[in-house]
Tab-separated table of C-alpha atoms and ligand atoms in Angstrom:
chain	number	residue	atom	x	y	z
A	1222	MET	CA	21.292	12.559	-30.371
A	1223	LYS	CA	19.345	9.372	-30.059
A	1224	ILE	CA	19.389	8.449	-26.391
A	1225	LYS	CA	20.081	4.759	-25.913
A	1226	TYR	CA	18.176	3.580	-22.866
A	1227	ALA	CA	18.752	0.484	-20.783
A	1228	GLU	CA	16.636	-2.542	-21.569
A	1229	MET	CA	14.843	-2.205	-18.225
A	1230	THR	CA	13.181	1.026	-19.385
A	1231	ASN	CA	10.996	-1.083	-21.644
A	1232	HIS	CA	9.433	-2.425	-18.468
A	1233	LEU	CA	8.888	0.917	-16.747
A	1234	GLY	CA	5.475	1.771	-18.169
A	1235	SER	CA	3.680	4.803	-16.858
A	1236	SER	CA	1.530	4.629	-13.786
A	1237	ALA	CA	-2.100	4.783	-14.851
A	1238	VAL	CA	-2.897	6.227	-11.433
A	1239	ARG	CA	-0.468	9.118	-11.877
A	1240	ASP	CA	-1.837	9.817	-15.344
A	1241	ILE	CA	-5.356	10.003	-13.917
A	1242	LEU	CA	-4.219	12.184	-11.012
A	1243	LYS	CA	-2.711	14.588	-13.541
A	1244	ILE	CA	-6.070	14.985	-15.306
A	1245	THR	CA	-8.015	15.465	-12.101
A	1246	GLN	CA	-5.692	17.879	-10.304
A	1247	GLY	CA	-7.018	21.408	-10.071
A	1248	SER	CA	-10.282	20.511	-11.781
A	1249	ASP	CA	-13.693	20.068	-10.177
A	1250	ILE	CA	-13.532	16.365	-10.872
A	1251	ILE	CA	-14.159	14.350	-7.718
A	1252	SER	CA	-11.268	11.936	-7.599
A	1253	LEU	CA	-11.708	8.589	-5.938
A	1254	ALA	CA	-8.601	7.540	-7.860
A	1255	GLY	CA	-5.503	8.457	-5.857
A	1256	GLY	CA	-4.533	6.667	-2.671
A	1257	LEU	CA	-4.377	9.934	-0.776
A	1258	PRO	CA	-5.109	10.499	2.910
A	1259	ALA	CA	-7.466	13.315	3.990
A	1260	GLU	CA	-5.476	16.534	3.895
A	1261	GLU	CA	-7.694	18.304	6.397
A	1262	LEU	CA	-6.759	15.682	9.005
A	1263	PHE	CA	-2.990	16.091	8.731
A	1264	PRO	CA	-1.540	17.096	12.127
A	1265	VAL	CA	-0.080	20.286	10.630
A	1266	GLU	CA	0.503	22.127	13.904
A	1267	ALA	CA	2.225	19.155	15.555
A	1268	VAL	CA	4.413	18.596	12.480
A	1269	ARG	CA	5.358	22.288	12.391
A	1270	GLU	CA	6.378	22.176	16.046
A	1271	ALA	CA	8.288	18.956	15.504
A	1272	TYR	CA	10.372	20.548	12.732
A	1273	ASN	CA	10.953	23.618	14.872
A	1274	ARG	CA	12.217	21.503	17.730
A	1275	ALA	CA	14.380	19.397	15.415
A	1276	LEU	CA	16.002	22.586	14.126
A	1277	ALA	CA	16.167	24.389	17.460
A	1278	ALA	CA	18.825	22.169	19.054
A	1279	ASP	CA	21.808	22.847	16.780
A	1280	GLY	CA	22.759	22.330	13.140
A	1281	SER	CA	23.038	18.552	13.462
A	1282	ALA	CA	19.571	17.927	12.001
A	1283	LEU	CA	20.894	19.345	8.730
A	1284	GLN	CA	23.975	17.130	8.614
A	1285	TYR	CA	24.455	13.883	6.658
A	1286	GLY	CA	23.084	10.949	8.611
A	1287	LEU	CA	23.407	7.178	8.877
A	1288	THR	CA	22.360	5.069	5.887
A	1289	GLU	CA	20.230	2.946	8.241
A	1290	GLY	CA	18.425	6.060	9.458
A	1291	TYR	CA	18.296	8.137	12.649
A	1292	LEU	CA	18.811	5.695	15.512
A	1293	PRO	CA	16.398	7.274	18.048
A	1294	LEU	CA	13.594	7.114	15.459
A	1295	ARG	CA	14.436	3.504	14.629
A	1296	GLU	CA	14.237	2.749	18.343
A	1297	GLN	CA	10.817	4.395	18.573
A	1298	ILE	CA	9.521	2.423	15.583
A	1299	ALA	CA	10.988	-0.813	16.984
A	1300	ALA	CA	9.193	-0.115	20.291
A	1301	ARG	CA	5.868	0.481	18.486
A	1302	LEU	CA	6.272	-2.703	16.439
A	1303	THR	CA	7.094	-4.633	19.604
A	1304	VAL	CA	3.865	-3.398	21.229
A	1305	GLN	CA	2.050	-4.470	18.060
A	1306	GLY	CA	3.355	-8.020	18.483
A	1307	LEU	CA	6.450	-7.836	16.321
A	1308	PRO	CA	9.448	-7.757	18.676
A	1309	VAL	CA	12.304	-6.215	16.678
A	1310	SER	CA	15.340	-4.154	17.612
A	1311	ALA	CA	16.621	-1.004	15.924
A	1312	ALA	CA	19.473	-3.087	14.468
A	1313	GLU	CA	16.983	-5.188	12.527
A	1314	MET	CA	15.548	-2.154	10.856
A	1315	LEU	CA	16.395	0.384	8.180
A	1316	LEU	CA	14.595	3.631	7.363
A	1317	THR	CA	13.729	4.330	3.753
A	1318	THR	CA	12.260	7.081	1.597
A	1319	GLY	CA	8.700	5.850	1.991
A	1320	SER	CA	8.013	2.127	2.011
A	1321	GLN	CA	8.116	2.370	-1.784
A	1322	GLN	CA	11.889	2.593	-1.578
A	1323	ALA	CA	11.906	-0.347	0.807
A	1324	ILE	CA	10.167	-2.461	-1.844
A	1325	ASP	CA	12.547	-1.231	-4.520
A	1326	LEU	CA	15.735	-1.862	-2.522
A	1327	LEU	CA	14.604	-5.299	-1.386
A	1328	CYS	CA	13.868	-6.316	-4.963
A	1329	LYS	CA	17.170	-4.821	-6.083
A	1330	VAL	CA	19.257	-6.941	-3.703
A	1331	LEU	CA	17.161	-10.098	-4.147
A	1332	LEU	CA	16.241	-10.428	-7.782
A	1333	ASP	CA	18.151	-11.331	-10.909
A	1334	PRO	CA	16.319	-11.048	-14.234
A	1335	GLY	CA	14.027	-14.027	-14.680
A	1336	ASP	CA	13.750	-14.853	-10.966
A	1337	ALA	CA	10.271	-15.994	-10.042
A	1338	VAL	CA	8.200	-13.917	-7.608
A	1339	LEU	CA	4.759	-14.851	-6.289
A	1340	VAL	CA	2.064	-12.212	-5.854
A	1341	GLU	CA	-1.666	-11.918	-5.190
A	1342	ALA	CA	-4.057	-10.690	-7.856
A	1343	PRO	CA	-5.024	-7.920	-7.753
A	1344	THR	CA	-1.990	-6.384	-6.066
A	1345	TYR	CA	-0.243	-3.056	-5.489
A	1346	LEU	CA	0.459	-1.436	-8.838
A	1347	ALA	CA	3.784	0.176	-7.903
A	1348	ALA	CA	5.101	-3.157	-6.583
A	1349	LEU	CA	4.329	-4.680	-9.984
A	1350	GLN	CA	6.254	-1.784	-11.546
A	1351	VAL	CA	9.268	-2.461	-9.315
A	1352	LEU	CA	9.151	-6.179	-10.109
A	1353	GLY	CA	8.970	-5.232	-13.791
A	1354	THR	CA	12.096	-3.067	-13.622
A	1355	TYR	CA	14.073	-5.932	-12.099
A	1356	ARG	CA	12.684	-8.225	-14.783
A	1357	ALA	CA	11.095	-10.611	-12.312
A	1358	ASP	CA	9.055	-13.515	-13.582
A	1359	ILE	CA	5.765	-12.712	-11.854
A	1360	HIS	CA	3.333	-15.510	-10.961
A	1361	VAL	CA	-0.037	-15.179	-9.333
A	1362	VAL	CA	-1.207	-17.333	-6.448
A	1363	ALA	CA	-4.990	-17.567	-6.532
A	1364	SER	CA	-6.834	-16.200	-3.492
A	1365	ASP	CA	-10.316	-16.163	-2.045
A	1366	GLU	CA	-11.756	-13.782	0.544
A	1367	GLN	CA	-9.572	-15.352	3.276
A	1368	GLY	CA	-6.299	-14.830	1.419
A	1369	MET	CA	-3.942	-16.926	-0.703
A	1370	LEU	CA	-5.087	-20.502	-1.256
A	1371	PRO	CA	-2.564	-22.831	0.427
A	1372	GLU	CA	-2.869	-25.622	-2.160
A	1373	GLN	CA	-2.254	-23.152	-4.967
A	1374	LEU	CA	0.639	-21.640	-3.079
A	1375	GLU	CA	2.258	-25.011	-2.484
A	1376	GLU	CA	1.923	-25.864	-6.158
A	1377	GLN	CA	3.466	-22.545	-7.235
A	1378	LEU	CA	6.278	-22.920	-4.704
A	1379	ARG	CA	7.137	-26.331	-6.180
A	1380	LEU	CA	6.654	-25.329	-9.789
A	1381	ARG	CA	8.256	-21.882	-9.878
A	1382	ARG	CA	10.872	-22.119	-7.137
A	1383	PRO	CA	10.404	-18.412	-6.391
A	1384	LYS	CA	12.881	-16.208	-4.555
A	1385	LEU	CA	10.221	-14.028	-3.041
A	1386	LEU	CA	6.536	-13.802	-2.176
A	1387	TYR	CA	5.111	-10.267	-2.125
A	1388	ALA	CA	1.811	-9.660	-0.326
A	1389	VAL	CA	-0.346	-6.946	1.243
A	1390	PRO	CA	-2.368	-9.179	3.577
A	1391	THR	CA	-4.004	-6.398	5.612
A	1392	PHE	CA	-6.484	-3.927	4.065
A	1393	ASN	CA	-5.025	-4.639	0.660
A	1394	ASN	CA	-4.422	-2.047	-2.000
A	1395	PRO	CA	-6.492	-2.306	-4.174
A	1396	SER	CA	-8.919	-5.007	-2.957
A	1397	GLY	CA	-9.373	-3.906	0.667
A	1398	ALA	CA	-9.186	-7.600	1.652
A	1399	THR	CA	-7.662	-8.914	4.879
A	1400	TRP	CA	-6.306	-12.456	5.156
A	1401	SER	CA	-7.581	-14.699	7.952
A	1402	ARG	CA	-5.291	-15.881	10.712
A	1403	GLU	CA	-5.364	-19.444	9.470
A	1404	ARG	CA	-4.290	-18.479	5.964
A	1405	ARG	CA	-1.519	-16.307	7.344
A	1406	GLU	CA	-0.176	-19.218	9.357
A	1407	GLN	CA	-0.394	-21.533	6.372
A	1408	VAL	CA	1.400	-19.089	4.071
A	1409	VAL	CA	4.200	-18.470	6.578
A	1410	GLU	CA	4.652	-22.187	7.218
A	1411	LEU	CA	4.704	-23.072	3.519
A	1412	CYS	CA	7.190	-20.331	2.656
A	1413	ARG	CA	9.422	-21.403	5.548
A	1414	LYS	CA	9.247	-25.003	4.385
A	1415	HIS	CA	10.333	-23.998	0.894
A	1416	GLY	CA	12.910	-21.442	2.067
A	1417	VAL	CA	11.145	-18.527	0.378
A	1418	LEU	CA	11.397	-15.007	1.775
A	1419	ILE	CA	8.122	-13.129	2.258
A	1420	LEU	CA	7.877	-9.389	1.677
A	1421	GLU	CA	4.918	-8.302	3.811
A	1422	ASP	CA	3.963	-4.797	2.784
A	1423	ASN	CA	1.812	-3.260	5.497
A	1424	PRO	CA	1.207	0.450	4.961
A	1425	TYR	CA	-2.462	0.323	6.017
A	1426	GLY	CA	-2.489	-2.074	8.985
A	1427	GLU	CA	-3.001	0.666	11.556
A	1428	ILE	CA	-5.973	2.202	9.720
A	1429	ALA	CA	-8.235	-0.351	11.419
A	1430	PHE	CA	-11.980	0.265	11.767
A	1431	ASP	CA	-12.783	-2.315	14.416
A	1432	GLU	CA	-11.414	-1.151	17.771
A	1433	SER	CA	-12.236	-4.277	19.756
A	1434	PRO	CA	-9.151	-6.138	21.026
A	1435	GLY	CA	-8.103	-9.107	18.915
A	1436	ALA	CA	-10.320	-7.959	16.026
A	1437	TYR	CA	-7.541	-8.582	13.508
A	1438	PRO	CA	-5.087	-11.410	12.957
A	1439	PRO	CA	-1.371	-10.879	13.642
A	1440	THR	CA	0.947	-9.844	10.822
A	1441	LEU	CA	2.811	-12.494	8.845
A	1442	ALA	CA	6.007	-11.091	10.374
A	1443	ALA	CA	4.669	-11.567	13.918
A	1444	ILE	CA	3.565	-15.143	13.156
A	1445	ASP	CA	6.964	-15.854	11.629
A	1446	ARG	CA	8.820	-14.480	14.681
A	1447	SER	CA	6.671	-16.507	17.042
A	1448	LEU	CA	7.866	-19.672	15.302
A	1449	GLY	CA	11.459	-18.893	16.326
A	1450	GLY	CA	14.643	-19.357	14.289
A	1451	GLU	CA	15.840	-17.005	11.574
A	1452	PRO	CA	13.109	-14.589	10.483
A	1453	SER	CA	11.794	-15.283	7.009
A	1454	VAL	CA	9.653	-12.173	6.578
A	1455	ALA	CA	10.833	-8.726	5.511
A	1456	TYR	CA	8.213	-6.334	6.832
A	1457	THR	CA	7.682	-2.856	5.419
A	1458	GLY	CA	5.752	-0.024	7.011
A	1459	THR	CA	5.377	3.727	6.625
A	1460	PHE	CA	4.323	6.991	8.255
A	1461	SER	CA	2.592	8.024	5.010
A	1462	LYS	CA	-0.920	6.993	6.038
A	1463	ILE	CA	-0.715	7.582	9.795
A	1464	VAL	CA	1.097	10.949	9.778
A	1465	ALA	CA	1.654	12.323	6.256
A	1466	PRO	CA	3.107	10.988	3.004
A	1467	ALA	CA	5.232	14.093	2.368
A	1468	LEU	CA	7.563	13.046	5.198
A	1469	ARG	CA	8.584	10.147	2.946
A	1470	THR	CA	9.583	7.952	5.840
A	1471	GLY	CA	9.106	4.223	5.742
A	1472	TRP	CA	11.005	1.231	7.086
A	1473	ILE	CA	12.005	-2.372	6.616
A	1474	ALA	CA	12.269	-4.742	9.543
A	1475	GLY	CA	13.801	-8.103	8.759
A	1476	PRO	CA	16.720	-10.495	9.121
A	1477	ARG	CA	19.883	-8.588	10.116
A	1478	GLU	CA	21.841	-9.980	7.206
A	1479	LEU	CA	19.228	-8.745	4.736
A	1480	ILE	CA	19.104	-5.326	6.394
A	1481	GLY	CA	22.902	-5.105	6.008
A	1482	MET	CA	22.647	-5.915	2.312
A	1483	VAL	CA	19.845	-3.404	1.784
A	1484	ALA	CA	21.951	-0.769	3.578
A	1485	LYS	CA	24.722	-1.280	1.008
A	1486	ALA	CA	22.225	-0.864	-1.837
A	1487	LYS	CA	20.734	2.196	-0.157
A	1488	GLN	CA	24.143	3.793	0.208
A	1489	ALA	CA	24.602	3.536	-3.533
A	1490	ALA	CA	21.076	4.817	-4.171
A	1491	ASP	CA	20.890	7.914	-1.954
A	1492	LEU	CA	23.328	7.633	1.017
A	1493	HIS	CA	20.380	8.021	3.378
A	1494	SER	CA	16.819	9.311	3.509
A	1495	SER	CA	16.118	12.869	4.658
A	1496	ALA	CA	17.700	13.332	8.089
A	1497	ILE	CA	15.589	16.382	8.951
A	1498	ASP	CA	12.354	14.507	8.245
A	1499	GLN	CA	13.521	11.666	10.492
A	1500	ARG	CA	14.498	14.074	13.275
A	1501	ALA	CA	11.119	15.782	13.015
A	1502	LEU	CA	9.306	12.440	13.198
A	1503	HIS	CA	11.357	11.538	16.257
A	1504	GLU	CA	10.299	14.805	17.904
A	1505	LEU	CA	6.694	14.250	16.831
A	1506	LEU	CA	6.558	10.767	18.350
A	1507	GLN	CA	7.881	12.104	21.646
A	1508	ARG	CA	5.145	14.652	22.237
A	1509	PHE	CA	2.277	14.027	19.891
A	1510	ASP	CA	-0.328	11.425	20.791
A	1511	LEU	CA	0.014	9.417	17.580
A	1512	GLU	CA	-2.197	6.584	18.813
A	1513	SER	CA	-5.143	8.980	19.368
A	1514	HIS	CA	-4.501	10.564	15.997
A	1515	ILE	CA	-4.607	7.147	14.317
A	1516	ARG	CA	-7.923	6.415	16.055
A	1517	LEU	CA	-9.295	9.760	14.909
A	1518	ILE	CA	-8.413	9.271	11.252
A	1519	SER	CA	-9.517	5.627	11.305
A	1520	ARG	CA	-12.954	6.618	12.653
A	1521	GLU	CA	-13.326	9.323	10.044
A	1522	TYR	CA	-12.223	6.964	7.257
A	1523	GLN	CA	-14.635	4.315	8.470
A	1524	SER	CA	-17.505	6.772	8.396
A	1525	ARG	CA	-16.581	7.837	4.837
A	1526	MET	CA	-16.341	4.191	3.785
A	1527	LYS	CA	-19.784	3.522	5.299
A	1528	LEU	CA	-21.195	6.513	3.443
A	1529	LEU	CA	-19.747	5.353	0.122
A	1530	SER	CA	-20.902	1.806	0.782
A	1531	ALA	CA	-24.464	2.968	1.582
A	1532	GLU	CA	-24.593	5.111	-1.567
A	1533	LEU	CA	-23.418	2.228	-3.740
A	1534	THR	CA	-25.844	-0.197	-2.100
A	1535	SER	CA	-28.800	2.136	-2.542
A	1536	ARG	CA	-28.056	2.533	-6.270
A	1537	ASN	CA	-28.306	-1.222	-6.707
A	1538	TRP	CA	-26.592	-1.360	-10.122
A	1539	GLU	CA	-27.138	-4.659	-11.842
A	1540	GLY	CA	-24.357	-7.193	-11.315
A	1541	THR	CA	-22.477	-5.015	-8.835
A	1542	HIS	CA	-20.606	-6.576	-5.963
A	1543	PHE	CA	-18.303	-5.309	-3.224
A	1544	LEU	CA	-17.185	-6.175	0.284
A	1545	GLU	CA	-16.815	-3.486	2.910
A	1546	PRO	CA	-13.133	-3.251	3.852
A	1547	ARG	CA	-12.323	-3.600	7.560
A	1548	GLY	CA	-9.705	-0.858	7.345
A	1549	GLY	CA	-7.375	0.924	4.967
A	1550	MET	CA	-8.290	3.339	2.209
A	1551	PHE	CA	-9.902	1.403	-0.649
A	1552	LEU	CA	-13.126	-0.233	-1.717
A	1553	TRP	CA	-12.980	-2.685	-4.623
A	1554	LEU	CA	-16.105	-2.514	-6.727
A	1555	SER	CA	-16.962	-5.226	-9.256
A	1556	LEU	CA	-19.515	-4.209	-11.879
A	1557	ALA	CA	-21.486	-6.398	-14.274
A	1558	GLY	CA	-19.203	-8.685	-16.288
A	1559	HIS	CA	-19.640	-6.899	-19.621
A	1560	ILE	CA	-18.440	-3.524	-18.320
A	1561	ASN	CA	-14.848	-2.578	-19.063
A	1562	THR	CA	-13.889	0.007	-16.440
A	1563	ALA	CA	-10.912	1.272	-18.492
A	1564	GLU	CA	-13.450	2.231	-21.190
A	1565	LEU	CA	-15.807	3.612	-18.566
A	1566	LEU	CA	-13.147	5.928	-17.108
A	1567	PRO	CA	-13.164	8.639	-19.838
A	1568	LEU	CA	-16.967	8.801	-19.557
A	1569	ALA	CA	-16.689	9.107	-15.791
A	1570	VAL	CA	-14.105	11.890	-16.073
A	1571	ARG	CA	-16.506	13.650	-18.449
A	1572	GLN	CA	-19.178	13.352	-15.747
A	1573	GLY	CA	-16.746	14.699	-13.139
A	1574	VAL	CA	-15.616	11.635	-11.213
A	1575	ALA	CA	-12.430	9.528	-11.398
A	1576	PHE	CA	-11.458	6.053	-10.216
A	1577	VAL	CA	-8.720	3.562	-11.033
A	1578	PRO	CA	-9.712	0.810	-13.477
A	1579	GLY	CA	-9.095	-2.589	-11.926
A	1580	GLU	CA	-6.998	-3.941	-14.791
A	1581	VAL	CA	-3.873	-1.994	-13.788
A	1582	PHE	CA	-3.505	-4.055	-10.604
A	1583	TYR	CA	-2.812	-7.315	-12.444
A	1584	SER	CA	0.386	-8.674	-13.976
A	1585	ALA	CA	-1.698	-10.856	-16.308
A	1586	ARG	CA	-5.322	-11.819	-16.954
A	1587	PRO	CA	-6.909	-8.707	-15.420
A	1588	GLN	CA	-10.403	-8.419	-14.052
A	1589	LYS	CA	-11.698	-5.726	-16.397
A	1590	ASN	CA	-15.054	-5.063	-14.755
A	1591	ALA	CA	-13.653	-3.843	-11.408
A	1592	MET	CA	-12.502	-0.492	-10.100
A	1593	ARG	CA	-10.655	0.798	-7.055
A	1594	LEU	CA	-12.418	3.537	-5.129
A	1595	ASN	CA	-10.542	5.584	-2.546
A	1596	PHE	CA	-12.819	6.858	0.214
A	1597	THR	CA	-10.327	8.766	2.374
A	1598	HIS	CA	-9.410	11.812	0.331
A	1599	THR	CA	-12.782	13.101	-0.805
A	1600	ARG	CA	-14.801	15.210	1.636
A	1601	PRO	CA	-17.724	13.107	2.879
A	1602	GLU	CA	-20.329	15.586	1.642
A	1603	LEU	CA	-19.089	14.989	-1.927
A	1604	LEU	CA	-19.293	11.187	-1.846
A	1605	PRO	CA	-23.020	10.980	-2.786
A	1606	LEU	CA	-22.353	13.293	-5.744
A	1607	ALA	CA	-19.405	11.122	-6.793
A	1608	VAL	CA	-21.642	8.049	-6.887
A	1609	GLN	CA	-24.343	9.961	-8.753
A	1610	ARG	CA	-21.758	10.957	-11.379
A	1611	LEU	CA	-20.575	7.375	-11.607
A	1612	GLU	CA	-24.138	6.357	-12.317
A	1613	ALA	CA	-24.383	8.979	-15.064
A	1614	ALA	CA	-21.199	7.527	-16.601
A	1615	LEU	CA	-22.672	4.038	-16.430
A	1616	THR	CA	-25.785	5.267	-18.196
A	1617	MET	CA	-23.622	6.805	-20.929
A	1618	TYR	CA	-21.685	3.557	-21.157
A	1619	ALA	CA	-24.887	1.593	-21.556
A	1620	GLU	CA	-26.019	3.924	-24.309
A	1621	ARG	CA	-22.536	3.653	-25.882
A	1622	LEU	CA	-22.169	7.405	-26.241
A	1623	PRO	CA	-18.843	8.306	-27.827
A	1624	ALA	CA	-16.009	8.984	-25.394
A	1625	LEU	CA	-14.328	12.393	-25.081
B	727	PMP	N1	2.713	-0.293	-0.440
B	727	PMP	C1	1.427	-0.107	-0.717
B	727	PMP	C2	0.529	-1.303	-0.772
B	727	PMP	C3	0.918	1.175	-0.940
B	727	PMP	O1	-0.382	1.320	-1.218
B	727	PMP	C4	1.798	2.285	-0.859
B	727	PMP	C5	1.304	3.699	-1.083
B	727	PMP	N2	0.524	3.906	-2.166
B	727	PMP	C6	3.141	2.038	-0.583
B	727	PMP	C7	3.569	0.743	-0.361
B	727	PMP	C8	4.171	3.125	-0.541
B	727	PMP	O2	3.894	4.131	0.353
B	727	PMP	P1	4.986	5.140	0.865
B	727	PMP	O3	6.165	5.084	-0.075
B	727	PMP	O4	4.328	6.474	0.859
B	727	PMP	O5	5.372	4.687	2.221
């Protein structure tokens, strides 16, 4: 039988990152490709205890749960967000299967085919995939190191009349960039003026390297709330980077009406996310010192980033440029203009190192000479070897040796 697929499947594509992860798994290739946290830092013992406690009470942790998610956990997340400057209640929040599902459900309830959506470039690959499946008309707003350019944004808002602006303004995946406070305020104000909802995707915000108070600007959602009136930012977060991705627990905080609509879509999608995982997280947050754990992993990630940065700097490859990220999990490396990192990748894999070519993070007009390097997953002692292998691949590239 010839299976007749829906039109949207033409827009699914395959994730280049997953394809690379497949090659590197189980091999001795050092992978700086995946966006994975450090496994050896997972709080395994605390998570084990949390599941035990969740199961010890009675059978209720194994029952169907609310579509919006386990209320005591929502209350804990709301309390954390409030401390972080975003005062929300549990009723303005819905738990999802990772923040990936939050992005998907939001796009599902907001977008008709052909609706315009504004994004940064480069931006999160899997968000581009979601936008593709809902057949969004994706437009880029140009940015500099401070964030989206307000004049460009205003022009795009007028020209495209978008329904949504999607951004990762803090420790961006893939660029590592963090928007300045001024730009954040300008973007929020402009989107409010034009009645455009912002989807602020913030999975990395708590992986912050600078511990001094006030080191980072507030989130777009916090700025938006401080202006009063109806919120115009849907804010997504996750436990994936601060506890463990396998728990698949993320959230959306946003206008009540939108949360209600997303709940309807979620009911149709999966009824609710795993109740046992939510119960375990609730138990974990009660007894485990999550804030100390976040500081611990952030310090370790910063030291790995510094190590990678020092190795790259000492190699001094011609035409290379990067900025040290102030948090998160990625360093964006631009190489000399003539180098195509998608063509470099097979040579790098042959040398025993993997990265993600920059071009996959663009909806159009990609920067082909950049790559995303993850510094959190690889053991620090292997980072110098990874850079050495990258150099060997660059030498092969320069000599135009045939690929695999
Ligand atoms: N947004 C961004 C920018 C990400 O990098 C990721 C993880 N790769 C996600 C959302 C989704 O993470 P999760 O579903 O694990 O919460």
